[in-house]
Tab-separated table of C-alpha atoms in Angstrom:
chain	number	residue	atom	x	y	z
C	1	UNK	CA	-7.766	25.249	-21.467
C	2	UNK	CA	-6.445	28.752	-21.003
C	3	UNK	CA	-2.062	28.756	-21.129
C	4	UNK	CA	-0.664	29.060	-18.257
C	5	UNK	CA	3.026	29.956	-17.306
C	6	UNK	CA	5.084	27.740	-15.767
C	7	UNK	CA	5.720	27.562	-11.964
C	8	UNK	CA	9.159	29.842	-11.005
C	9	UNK	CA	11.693	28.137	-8.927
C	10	UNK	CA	10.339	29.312	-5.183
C	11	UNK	CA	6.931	28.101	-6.718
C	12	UNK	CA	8.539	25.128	-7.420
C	13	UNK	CA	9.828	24.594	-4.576
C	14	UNK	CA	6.564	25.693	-2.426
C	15	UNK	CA	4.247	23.477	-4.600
C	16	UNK	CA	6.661	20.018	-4.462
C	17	UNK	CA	6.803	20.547	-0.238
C	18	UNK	CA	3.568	20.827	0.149
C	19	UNK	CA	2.434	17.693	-1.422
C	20	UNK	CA	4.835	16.161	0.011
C	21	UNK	CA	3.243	16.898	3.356
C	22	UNK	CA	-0.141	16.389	2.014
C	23	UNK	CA	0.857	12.790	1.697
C	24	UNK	CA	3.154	12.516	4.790
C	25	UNK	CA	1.793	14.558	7.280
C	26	UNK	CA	-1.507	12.183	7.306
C	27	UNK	CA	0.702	8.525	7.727
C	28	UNK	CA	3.139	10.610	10.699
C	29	UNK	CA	-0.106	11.616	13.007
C	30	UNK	CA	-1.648	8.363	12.344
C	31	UNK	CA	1.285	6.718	13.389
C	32	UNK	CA	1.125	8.908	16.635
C	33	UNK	CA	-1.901	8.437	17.412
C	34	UNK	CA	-2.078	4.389	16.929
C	35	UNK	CA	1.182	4.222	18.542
C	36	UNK	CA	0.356	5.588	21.795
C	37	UNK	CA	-3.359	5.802	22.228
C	38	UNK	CA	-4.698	3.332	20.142
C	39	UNK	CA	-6.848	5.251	17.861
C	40	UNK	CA	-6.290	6.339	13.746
C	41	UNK	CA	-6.109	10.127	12.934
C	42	UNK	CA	-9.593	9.129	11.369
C	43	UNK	CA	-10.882	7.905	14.048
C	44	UNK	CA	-9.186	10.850	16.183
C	45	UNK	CA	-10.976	13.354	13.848
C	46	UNK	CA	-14.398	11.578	14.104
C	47	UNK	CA	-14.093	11.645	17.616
C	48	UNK	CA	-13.705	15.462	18.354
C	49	UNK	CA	-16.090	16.577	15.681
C	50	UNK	CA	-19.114	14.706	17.639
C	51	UNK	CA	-17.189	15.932	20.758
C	52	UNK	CA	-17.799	20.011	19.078
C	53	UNK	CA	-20.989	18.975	17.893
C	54	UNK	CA	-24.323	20.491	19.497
C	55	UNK	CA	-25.425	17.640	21.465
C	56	UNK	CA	-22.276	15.482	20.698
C	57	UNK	CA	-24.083	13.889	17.790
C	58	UNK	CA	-23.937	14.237	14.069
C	59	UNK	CA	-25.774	13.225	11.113
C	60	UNK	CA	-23.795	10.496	9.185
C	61	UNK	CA	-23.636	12.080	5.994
C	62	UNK	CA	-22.466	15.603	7.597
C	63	UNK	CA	-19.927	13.621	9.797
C	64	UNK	CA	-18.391	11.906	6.520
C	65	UNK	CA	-18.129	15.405	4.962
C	66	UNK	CA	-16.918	17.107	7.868
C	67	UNK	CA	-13.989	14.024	8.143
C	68	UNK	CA	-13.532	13.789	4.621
C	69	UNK	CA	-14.332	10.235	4.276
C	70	UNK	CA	-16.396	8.522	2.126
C	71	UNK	CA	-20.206	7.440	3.135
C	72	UNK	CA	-19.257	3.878	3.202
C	73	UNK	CA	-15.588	4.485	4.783
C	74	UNK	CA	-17.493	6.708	7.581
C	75	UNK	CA	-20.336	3.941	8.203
C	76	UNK	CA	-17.269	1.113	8.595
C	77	UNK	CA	-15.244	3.492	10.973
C	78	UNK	CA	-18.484	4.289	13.174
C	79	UNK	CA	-19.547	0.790	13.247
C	80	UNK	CA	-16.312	-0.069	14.382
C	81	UNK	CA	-15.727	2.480	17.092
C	82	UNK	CA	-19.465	1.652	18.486
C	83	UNK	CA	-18.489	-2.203	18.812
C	84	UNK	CA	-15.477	-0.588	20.945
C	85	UNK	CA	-17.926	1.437	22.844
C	86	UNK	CA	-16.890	4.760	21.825
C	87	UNK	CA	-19.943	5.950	19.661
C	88	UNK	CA	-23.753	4.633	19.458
C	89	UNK	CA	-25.753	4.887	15.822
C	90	UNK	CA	-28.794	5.492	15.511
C	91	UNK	CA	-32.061	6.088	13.077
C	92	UNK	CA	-32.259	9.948	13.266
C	93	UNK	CA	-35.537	10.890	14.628
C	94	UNK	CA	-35.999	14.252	12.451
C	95	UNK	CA	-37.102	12.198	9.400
C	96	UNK	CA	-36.318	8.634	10.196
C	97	UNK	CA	-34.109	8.328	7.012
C	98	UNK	CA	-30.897	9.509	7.623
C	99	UNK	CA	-28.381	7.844	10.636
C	100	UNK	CA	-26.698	9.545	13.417
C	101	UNK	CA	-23.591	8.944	15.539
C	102	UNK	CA	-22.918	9.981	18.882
C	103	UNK	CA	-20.377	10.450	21.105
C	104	UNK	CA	-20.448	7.895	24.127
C	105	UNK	CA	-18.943	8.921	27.641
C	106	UNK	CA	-16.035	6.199	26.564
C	107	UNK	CA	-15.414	8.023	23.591
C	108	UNK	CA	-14.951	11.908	25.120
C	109	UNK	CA	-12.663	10.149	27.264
C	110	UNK	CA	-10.535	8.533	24.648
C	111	UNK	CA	-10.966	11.941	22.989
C	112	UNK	CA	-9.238	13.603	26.078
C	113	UNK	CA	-6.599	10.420	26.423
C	114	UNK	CA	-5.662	11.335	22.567
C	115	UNK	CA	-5.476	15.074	22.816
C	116	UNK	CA	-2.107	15.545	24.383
C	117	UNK	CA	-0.689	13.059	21.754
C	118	UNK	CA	-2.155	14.908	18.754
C	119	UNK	CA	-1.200	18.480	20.017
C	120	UNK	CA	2.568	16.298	20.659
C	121	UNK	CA	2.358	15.064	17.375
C	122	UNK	CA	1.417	18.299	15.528
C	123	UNK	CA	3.894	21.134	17.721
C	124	UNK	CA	6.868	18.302	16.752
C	125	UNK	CA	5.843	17.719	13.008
C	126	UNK	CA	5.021	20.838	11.966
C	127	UNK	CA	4.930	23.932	14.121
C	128	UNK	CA	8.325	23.217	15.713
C	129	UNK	CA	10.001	24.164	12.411
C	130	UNK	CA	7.935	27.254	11.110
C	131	UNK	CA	9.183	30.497	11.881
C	132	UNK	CA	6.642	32.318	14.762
C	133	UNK	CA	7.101	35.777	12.259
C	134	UNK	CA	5.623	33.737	9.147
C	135	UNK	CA	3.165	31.833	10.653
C	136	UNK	CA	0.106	34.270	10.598
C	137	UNK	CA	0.974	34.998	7.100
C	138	UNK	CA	1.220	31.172	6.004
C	139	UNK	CA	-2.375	30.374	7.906
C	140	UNK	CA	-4.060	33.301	6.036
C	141	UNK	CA	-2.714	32.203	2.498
C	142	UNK	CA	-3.697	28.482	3.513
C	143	UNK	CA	-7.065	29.504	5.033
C	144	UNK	CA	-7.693	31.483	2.174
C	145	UNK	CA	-6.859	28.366	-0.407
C	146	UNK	CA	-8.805	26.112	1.830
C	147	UNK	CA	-11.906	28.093	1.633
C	148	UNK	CA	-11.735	28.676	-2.218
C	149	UNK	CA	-11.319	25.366	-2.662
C	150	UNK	CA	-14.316	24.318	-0.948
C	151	UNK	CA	-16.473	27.241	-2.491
C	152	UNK	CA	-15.415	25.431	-5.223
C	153	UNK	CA	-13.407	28.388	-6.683
């Protein structure tokens, strides 16, 4: 493993805050979003990538990925939210191997009941307290660590 210097104190700093949100951030929206709609950030973020899909259906596998879930943890959350009525699953018919969720009418309208909560929840948390001047430069360094990252850079 190649040596590398240590972190400097604004580096520090940075690094410590931001995995402290990494872990917080998550447990505050969930909160939110269980509080006063009834659904999990998980479950929120399931929800509105079927609602962007093409469609508004996804393969399992890509909506796992896509939610960063597990197979398995994806499978348990979709089976739960069709038993409330807010997706369907079914055998995919492109090759008959693979399972896909869709988004019910029930669920785009939980979707839209849990919008104004989430955008609530994420102008309070976090964009409330960042500077308007630093913000374009903070979501091009993170946009630019979150695609490296999953380039696998």
């Amino acid at each position: 493993m190649a040596k590398a210097d240590p972190l400097n104190e604004t580096e520090e700093v940075f690094w410590r805050a931001l995995m402290r949100i990494v872990i917080s951030l998550p447990r505050c929206l969930d909160a939110d979003l269980v509080r006063t709609v009834g659904v999990t950030a998980n479950e929120y973020t399931t929800l509105m990538c079927l609602s962007e899909a093409p469609g508004r259906e996804l393969r399992m596998t890509y909506l796992a990925n896509a939610s960063a879930l597990s197979a398995s943890r994806m499978t348990r959350l979709v089976d739960d939210l069709q038993t409330r009525g807010l997706v369907t699953k079914r055998t995919s018919s492109e090759d008959g191997r693979g399972n896909v969720a869709e988004l019910t009418p029930a669920g785009l309208a939980k979707l839209k009941q849990a919008w104004p909560t989430h955008l609530a929840s994420v102008r309070g948390r976090v964009f409330d307290h960042v500077d308007p001047g630093t913000l374009t430069n903070a979501a091009q360094a993170l946009a630019e660590i979150a695609a490296r990252l999953e380039a696998g850079r």
